[in-house]
Coordinates of C-alpha atoms in Angstrom, one line a residue:
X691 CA 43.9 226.2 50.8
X692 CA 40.6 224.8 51.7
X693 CA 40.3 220.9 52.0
X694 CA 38.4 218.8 49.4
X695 CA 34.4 218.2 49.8
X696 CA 33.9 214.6 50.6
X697 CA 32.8 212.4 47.8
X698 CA 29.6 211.3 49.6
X699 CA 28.2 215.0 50.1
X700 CA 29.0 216.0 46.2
X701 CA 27.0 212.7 45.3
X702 CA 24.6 213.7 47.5
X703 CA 24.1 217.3 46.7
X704 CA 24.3 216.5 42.4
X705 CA 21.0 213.9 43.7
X706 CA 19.3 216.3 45.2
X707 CA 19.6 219.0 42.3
X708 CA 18.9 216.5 39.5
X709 CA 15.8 216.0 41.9
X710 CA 14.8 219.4 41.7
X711 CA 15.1 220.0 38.2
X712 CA 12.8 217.4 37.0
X713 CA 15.5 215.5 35.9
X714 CA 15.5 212.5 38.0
X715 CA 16.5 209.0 36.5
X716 CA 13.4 207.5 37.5
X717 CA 10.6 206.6 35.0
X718 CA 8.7 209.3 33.4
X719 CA 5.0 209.8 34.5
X720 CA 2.8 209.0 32.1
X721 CA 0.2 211.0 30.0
X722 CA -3.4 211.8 30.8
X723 CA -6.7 211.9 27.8
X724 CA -8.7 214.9 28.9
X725 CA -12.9 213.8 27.6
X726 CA -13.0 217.5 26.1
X727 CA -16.7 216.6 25.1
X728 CA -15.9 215.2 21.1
X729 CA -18.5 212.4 20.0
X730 CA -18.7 210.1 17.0
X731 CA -21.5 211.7 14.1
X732 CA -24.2 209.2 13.8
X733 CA -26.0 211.2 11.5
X734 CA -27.1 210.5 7.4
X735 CA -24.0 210.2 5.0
X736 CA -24.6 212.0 1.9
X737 CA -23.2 210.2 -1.1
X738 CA -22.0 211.2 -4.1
X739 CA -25.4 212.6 -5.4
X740 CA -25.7 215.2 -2.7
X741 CA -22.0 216.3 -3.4
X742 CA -22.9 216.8 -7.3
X743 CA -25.7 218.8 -6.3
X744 CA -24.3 221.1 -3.7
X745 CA -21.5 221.7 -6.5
X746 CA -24.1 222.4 -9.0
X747 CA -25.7 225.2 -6.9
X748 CA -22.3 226.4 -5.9
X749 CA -21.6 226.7 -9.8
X750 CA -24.7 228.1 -10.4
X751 CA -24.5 230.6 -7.7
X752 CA -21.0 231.8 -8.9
X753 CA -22.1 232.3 -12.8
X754 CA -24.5 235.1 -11.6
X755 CA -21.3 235.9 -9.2
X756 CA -23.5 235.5 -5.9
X757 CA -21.2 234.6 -2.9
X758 CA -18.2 236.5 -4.8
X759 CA -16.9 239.7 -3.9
X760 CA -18.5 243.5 -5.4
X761 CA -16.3 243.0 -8.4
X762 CA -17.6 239.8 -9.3
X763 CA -20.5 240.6 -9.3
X764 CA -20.3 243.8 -12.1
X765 CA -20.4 241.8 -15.1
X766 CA -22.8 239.0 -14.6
X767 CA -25.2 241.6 -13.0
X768 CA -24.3 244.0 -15.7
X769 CA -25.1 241.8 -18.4
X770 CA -28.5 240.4 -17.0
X771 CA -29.7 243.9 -17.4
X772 CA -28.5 244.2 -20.7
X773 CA -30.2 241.2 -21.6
X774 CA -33.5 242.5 -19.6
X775 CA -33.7 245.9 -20.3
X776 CA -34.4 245.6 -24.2
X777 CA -37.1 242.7 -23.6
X778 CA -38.4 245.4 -21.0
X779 CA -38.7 248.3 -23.9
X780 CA -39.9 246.1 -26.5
X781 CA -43.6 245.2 -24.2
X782 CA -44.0 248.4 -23.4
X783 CA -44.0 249.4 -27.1
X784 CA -46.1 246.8 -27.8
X785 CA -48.7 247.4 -25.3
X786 CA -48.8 251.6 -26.1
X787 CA -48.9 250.6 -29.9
X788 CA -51.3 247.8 -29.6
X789 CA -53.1 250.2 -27.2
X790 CA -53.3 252.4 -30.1
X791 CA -54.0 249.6 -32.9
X792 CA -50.7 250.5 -34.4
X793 CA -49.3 246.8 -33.3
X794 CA -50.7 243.1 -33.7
X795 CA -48.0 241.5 -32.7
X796 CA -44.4 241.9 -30.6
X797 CA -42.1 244.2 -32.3
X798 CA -39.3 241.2 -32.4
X799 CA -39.8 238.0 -32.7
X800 CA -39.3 235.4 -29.5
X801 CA -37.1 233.5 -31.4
X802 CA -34.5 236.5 -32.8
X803 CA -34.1 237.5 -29.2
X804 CA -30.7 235.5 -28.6
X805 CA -29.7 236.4 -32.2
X806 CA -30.2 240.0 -31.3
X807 CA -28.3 239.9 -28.0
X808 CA -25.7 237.9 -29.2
X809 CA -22.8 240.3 -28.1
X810 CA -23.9 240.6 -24.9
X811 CA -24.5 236.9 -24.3
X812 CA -20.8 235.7 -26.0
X813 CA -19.4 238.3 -23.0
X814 CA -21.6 236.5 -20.5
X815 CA -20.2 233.6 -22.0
X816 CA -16.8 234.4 -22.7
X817 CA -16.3 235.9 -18.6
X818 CA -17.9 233.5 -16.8
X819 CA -17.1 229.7 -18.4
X820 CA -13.2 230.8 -17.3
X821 CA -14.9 231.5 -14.4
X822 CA -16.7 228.5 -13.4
X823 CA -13.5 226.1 -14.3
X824 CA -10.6 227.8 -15.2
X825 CA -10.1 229.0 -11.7
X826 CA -10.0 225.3 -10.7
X827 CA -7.1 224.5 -12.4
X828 CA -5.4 227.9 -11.9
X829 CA -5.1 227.5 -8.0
X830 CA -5.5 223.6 -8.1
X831 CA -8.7 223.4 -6.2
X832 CA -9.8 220.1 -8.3
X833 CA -8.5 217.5 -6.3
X834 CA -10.5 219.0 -3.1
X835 CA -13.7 218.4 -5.5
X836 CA -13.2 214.9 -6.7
X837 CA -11.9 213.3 -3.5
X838 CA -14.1 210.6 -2.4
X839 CA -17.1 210.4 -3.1
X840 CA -17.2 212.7 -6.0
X841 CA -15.6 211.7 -9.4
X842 CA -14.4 213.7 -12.2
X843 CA -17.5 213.0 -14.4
X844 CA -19.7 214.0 -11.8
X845 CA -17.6 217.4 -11.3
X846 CA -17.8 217.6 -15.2
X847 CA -21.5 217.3 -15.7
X848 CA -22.4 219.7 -12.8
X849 CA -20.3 222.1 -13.9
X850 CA -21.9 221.6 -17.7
X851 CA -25.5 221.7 -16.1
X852 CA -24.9 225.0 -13.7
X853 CA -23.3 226.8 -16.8
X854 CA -26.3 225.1 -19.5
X855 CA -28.8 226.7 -16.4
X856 CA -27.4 230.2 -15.7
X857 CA -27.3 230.8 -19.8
X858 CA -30.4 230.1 -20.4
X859 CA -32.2 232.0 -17.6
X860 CA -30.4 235.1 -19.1
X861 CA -32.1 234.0 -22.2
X862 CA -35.7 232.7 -20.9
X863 CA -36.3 235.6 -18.2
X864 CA -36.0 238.6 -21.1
X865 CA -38.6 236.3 -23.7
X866 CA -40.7 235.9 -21.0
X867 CA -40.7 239.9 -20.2
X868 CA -41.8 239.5 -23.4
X869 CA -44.2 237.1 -23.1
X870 CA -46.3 239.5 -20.1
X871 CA -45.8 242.7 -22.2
X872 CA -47.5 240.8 -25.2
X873 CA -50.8 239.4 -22.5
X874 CA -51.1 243.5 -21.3
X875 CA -51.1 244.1 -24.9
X876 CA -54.6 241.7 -24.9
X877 CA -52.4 240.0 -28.2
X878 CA -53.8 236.4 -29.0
X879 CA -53.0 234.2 -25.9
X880 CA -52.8 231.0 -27.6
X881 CA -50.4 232.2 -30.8
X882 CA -48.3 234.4 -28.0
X883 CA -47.8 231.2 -26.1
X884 CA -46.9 228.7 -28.7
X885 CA -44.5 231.1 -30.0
X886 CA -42.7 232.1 -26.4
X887 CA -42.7 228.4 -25.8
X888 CA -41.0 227.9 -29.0
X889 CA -38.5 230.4 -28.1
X890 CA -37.9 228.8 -24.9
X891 CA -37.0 225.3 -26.3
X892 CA -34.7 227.2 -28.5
X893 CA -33.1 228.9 -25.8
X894 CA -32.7 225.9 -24.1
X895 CA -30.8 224.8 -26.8
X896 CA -28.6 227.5 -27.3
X897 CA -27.8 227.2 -23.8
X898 CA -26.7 223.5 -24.0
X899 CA -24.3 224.3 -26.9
X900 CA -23.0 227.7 -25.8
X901 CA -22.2 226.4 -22.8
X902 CA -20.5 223.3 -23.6
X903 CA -18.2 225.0 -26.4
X904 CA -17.3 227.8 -23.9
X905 CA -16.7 225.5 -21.2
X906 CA -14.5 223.1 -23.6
X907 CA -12.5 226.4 -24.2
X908 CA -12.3 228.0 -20.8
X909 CA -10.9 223.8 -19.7
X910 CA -8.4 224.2 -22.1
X911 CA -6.3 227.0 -20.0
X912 CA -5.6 227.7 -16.2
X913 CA -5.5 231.4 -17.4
X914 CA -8.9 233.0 -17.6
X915 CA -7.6 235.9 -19.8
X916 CA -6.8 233.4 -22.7
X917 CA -10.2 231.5 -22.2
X918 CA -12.3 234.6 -22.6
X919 CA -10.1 235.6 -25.9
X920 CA -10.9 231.8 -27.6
X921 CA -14.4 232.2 -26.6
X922 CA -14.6 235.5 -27.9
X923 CA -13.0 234.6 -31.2
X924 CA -14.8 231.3 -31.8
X925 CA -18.5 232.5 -31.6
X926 CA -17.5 236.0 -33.5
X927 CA -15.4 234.5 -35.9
X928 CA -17.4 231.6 -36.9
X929 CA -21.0 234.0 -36.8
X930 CA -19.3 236.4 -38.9
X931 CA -18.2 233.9 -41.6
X932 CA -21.4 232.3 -41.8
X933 CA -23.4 235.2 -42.2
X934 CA -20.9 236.7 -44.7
X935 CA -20.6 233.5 -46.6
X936 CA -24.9 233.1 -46.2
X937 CA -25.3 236.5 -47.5
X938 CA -23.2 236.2 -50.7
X939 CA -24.5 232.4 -51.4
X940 CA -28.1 234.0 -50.7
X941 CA -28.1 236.4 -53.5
X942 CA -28.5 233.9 -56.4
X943 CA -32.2 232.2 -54.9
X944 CA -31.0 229.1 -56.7
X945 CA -28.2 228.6 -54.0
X946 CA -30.7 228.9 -50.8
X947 CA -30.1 225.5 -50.4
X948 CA -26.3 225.8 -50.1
X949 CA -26.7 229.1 -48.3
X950 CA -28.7 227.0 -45.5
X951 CA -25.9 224.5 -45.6
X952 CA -23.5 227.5 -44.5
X953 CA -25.0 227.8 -41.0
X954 CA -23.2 224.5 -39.7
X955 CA -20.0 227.1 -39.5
X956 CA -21.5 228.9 -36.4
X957 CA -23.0 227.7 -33.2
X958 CA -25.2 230.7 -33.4
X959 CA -26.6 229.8 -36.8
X960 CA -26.3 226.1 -36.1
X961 CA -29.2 226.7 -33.3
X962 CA -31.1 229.3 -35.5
X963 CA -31.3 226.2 -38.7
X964 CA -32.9 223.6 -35.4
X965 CA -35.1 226.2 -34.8
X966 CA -36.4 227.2 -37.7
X967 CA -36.6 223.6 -39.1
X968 CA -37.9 221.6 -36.0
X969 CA -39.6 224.2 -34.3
X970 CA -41.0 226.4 -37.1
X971 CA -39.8 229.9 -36.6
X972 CA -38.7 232.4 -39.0
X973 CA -35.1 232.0 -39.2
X974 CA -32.9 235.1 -38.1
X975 CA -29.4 234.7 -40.9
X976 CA -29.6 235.0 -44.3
X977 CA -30.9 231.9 -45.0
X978 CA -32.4 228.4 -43.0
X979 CA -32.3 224.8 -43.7
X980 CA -34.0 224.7 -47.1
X981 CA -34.8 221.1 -47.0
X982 CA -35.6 218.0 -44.6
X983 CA -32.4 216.7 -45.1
X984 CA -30.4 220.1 -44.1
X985 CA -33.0 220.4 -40.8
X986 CA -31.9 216.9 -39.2
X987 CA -28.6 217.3 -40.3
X988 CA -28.7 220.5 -38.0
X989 CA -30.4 218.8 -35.3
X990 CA -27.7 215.8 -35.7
X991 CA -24.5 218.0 -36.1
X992 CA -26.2 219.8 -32.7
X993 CA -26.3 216.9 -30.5
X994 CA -23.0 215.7 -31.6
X995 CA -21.9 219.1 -30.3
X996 CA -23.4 218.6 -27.0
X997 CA -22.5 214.8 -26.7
X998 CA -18.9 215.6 -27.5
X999 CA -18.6 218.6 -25.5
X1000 CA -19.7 216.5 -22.7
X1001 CA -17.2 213.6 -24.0
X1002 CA -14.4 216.0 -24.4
X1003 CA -14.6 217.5 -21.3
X1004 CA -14.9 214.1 -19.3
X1005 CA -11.5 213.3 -20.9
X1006 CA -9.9 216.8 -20.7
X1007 CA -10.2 216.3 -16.5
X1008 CA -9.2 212.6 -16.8
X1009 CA -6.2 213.8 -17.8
X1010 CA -5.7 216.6 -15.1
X1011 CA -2.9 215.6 -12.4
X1012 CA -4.3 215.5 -8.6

């Protein structure tokens, strides 16, 4: 049997591991800041103007799919075309038949254009409003837009403003297509003008109400499959019922005033009655506002539209959990 270690040279040898491992009873060393070259930014602050805008452009950008992926991209581009390629035909008709003193005027009027195009522009409409905020709500991005300093009217009206934008440059870039064809064409300069800048006005007015209905729709839903269906169905549905109901009112001439009543039904028709009574166009339904009183009615009934739109979305993201 071998004899036991001595008590001393155990001690020592457990000090001398404990030692070794790092483990030592003795006070830990303490930590070291590394200057890895970080300094404080002394620069400008950009308040909650320069936030607004840079989420306006960033809108703006995404209706027209720009900074989106190929597939984005198909329908916005897609439907810009659409919208330019029958402007495009229609001057060079008019300059070969005013060429040929067959034409005195544009084949369609400025003001008919939207009326015309109306399919394509409730699909513009109806695919990108889901677009611009039902995604937001879908993969709860909202509360990285309206942290400090951005609120949720701010986020609201540039939203409204890069929708109200991108709809009516797919209206005012196809009149104004127009517009050239009509000047190579050598038509009268001054009545072209006043009547393209009509046109314009008007399609800045369709624009504002468009957008704000669609964009009240497409807020209503995180799914963007359901907002492009009530979109869809609200500007066909109510366009279709007005112009029905117009057309069978229409027949009798002593009801034209109650057939101009009829286009309050339809945003499209609603615009078409403001144009035809405040900016003196030829209106493109059945019938137009048949009085003064039916004309600012329209123009009434069509800023309560935008007002509230505005109003009913500011309330629809007060409501929306962070």
């Amino acid at each position: 049997m071998q004899p036991p270690s001595d008590p001393s040279s155990a001690s020592s040898s457990a000090s001398s591991s404990a030692s070794s491992s790092g483990l030592s009873s003795g006070p830990s060393p303490t930590g070291v800041i590394h200057d890895i070259g970080y300094r404080g930014y002394d620069g400008p602050r950009l308040g909650r103007r320069a936030v607004a805008r840079a989420l306006f452009v960033h809108s703006l950008r995404g209706v027209f799919g720009i900074g989106r992926s190929a597939k984005s991209k198909v329908l916005p581009v897609g439907l810009s075309v659409i919208m330019c390629v029958p402007a495009l035909v229609l001057a060079v008709v008019t300059v070969i038949g005013a060429g040929r003193g067959l034409l005195d005027d544009v084949p369609l009027d400025y003001s008919h254009y939207a009326m015309v195009l109306q399919a394509a522009l409730a699909i513009f409409l109806a695919t990108q409003a889901p677009q611009t905020v039902s995604l937001d709500l879908r993969f709860n991005t909202l509360p990285l837009y309206v942290s400090r300093p951005l609120e949720r009217p701010d986020y609201v009206v540039a939203k409204y403003a890069a929708m109200t934008l991108g709809v009516f440059l797919l209206l005012a870039v196809p009149l104004l297509i127009m517009y050239v064809g009509a000047l190579f064409a050598e038509l009268p300069a001054g009545d072209e003008t006043a009547e393209v800048a009509a046109a314009l006005v008007g399609a800045a007015i369709y624009a504002l109400v468009l957008s704000g209905l669609a964009l009240l729709i497409a807020s209503l839903t995180s799914r963007r499959g359901f907002g492009v269906a009530g979109i869809i169905t609200t500007l066909v549905m109510t366009y279709a019922v007005a112009t029905a109901l117009q057309g069978v009112v229409g027949i009798d001439n002593d009801d034209a005033v109650t057939a101009g009543w009829l286009g309050l039904i339809s945003p499209m028709t609603l615009v078409d009655g403001v144009q035809v009574w405040a900016l003196g166009t030829d209106p493109a339904t059945p019938a137009g506002p048949a009085s003064d009183a039916t004309g600012i009615t329209f123009v009434l009934v069509t800023l309560a539209v935008v007002v509230g739109c505005l109003g009913l979305l500011v309330a629809r993201y007060r409501k929306v959990r962070l």
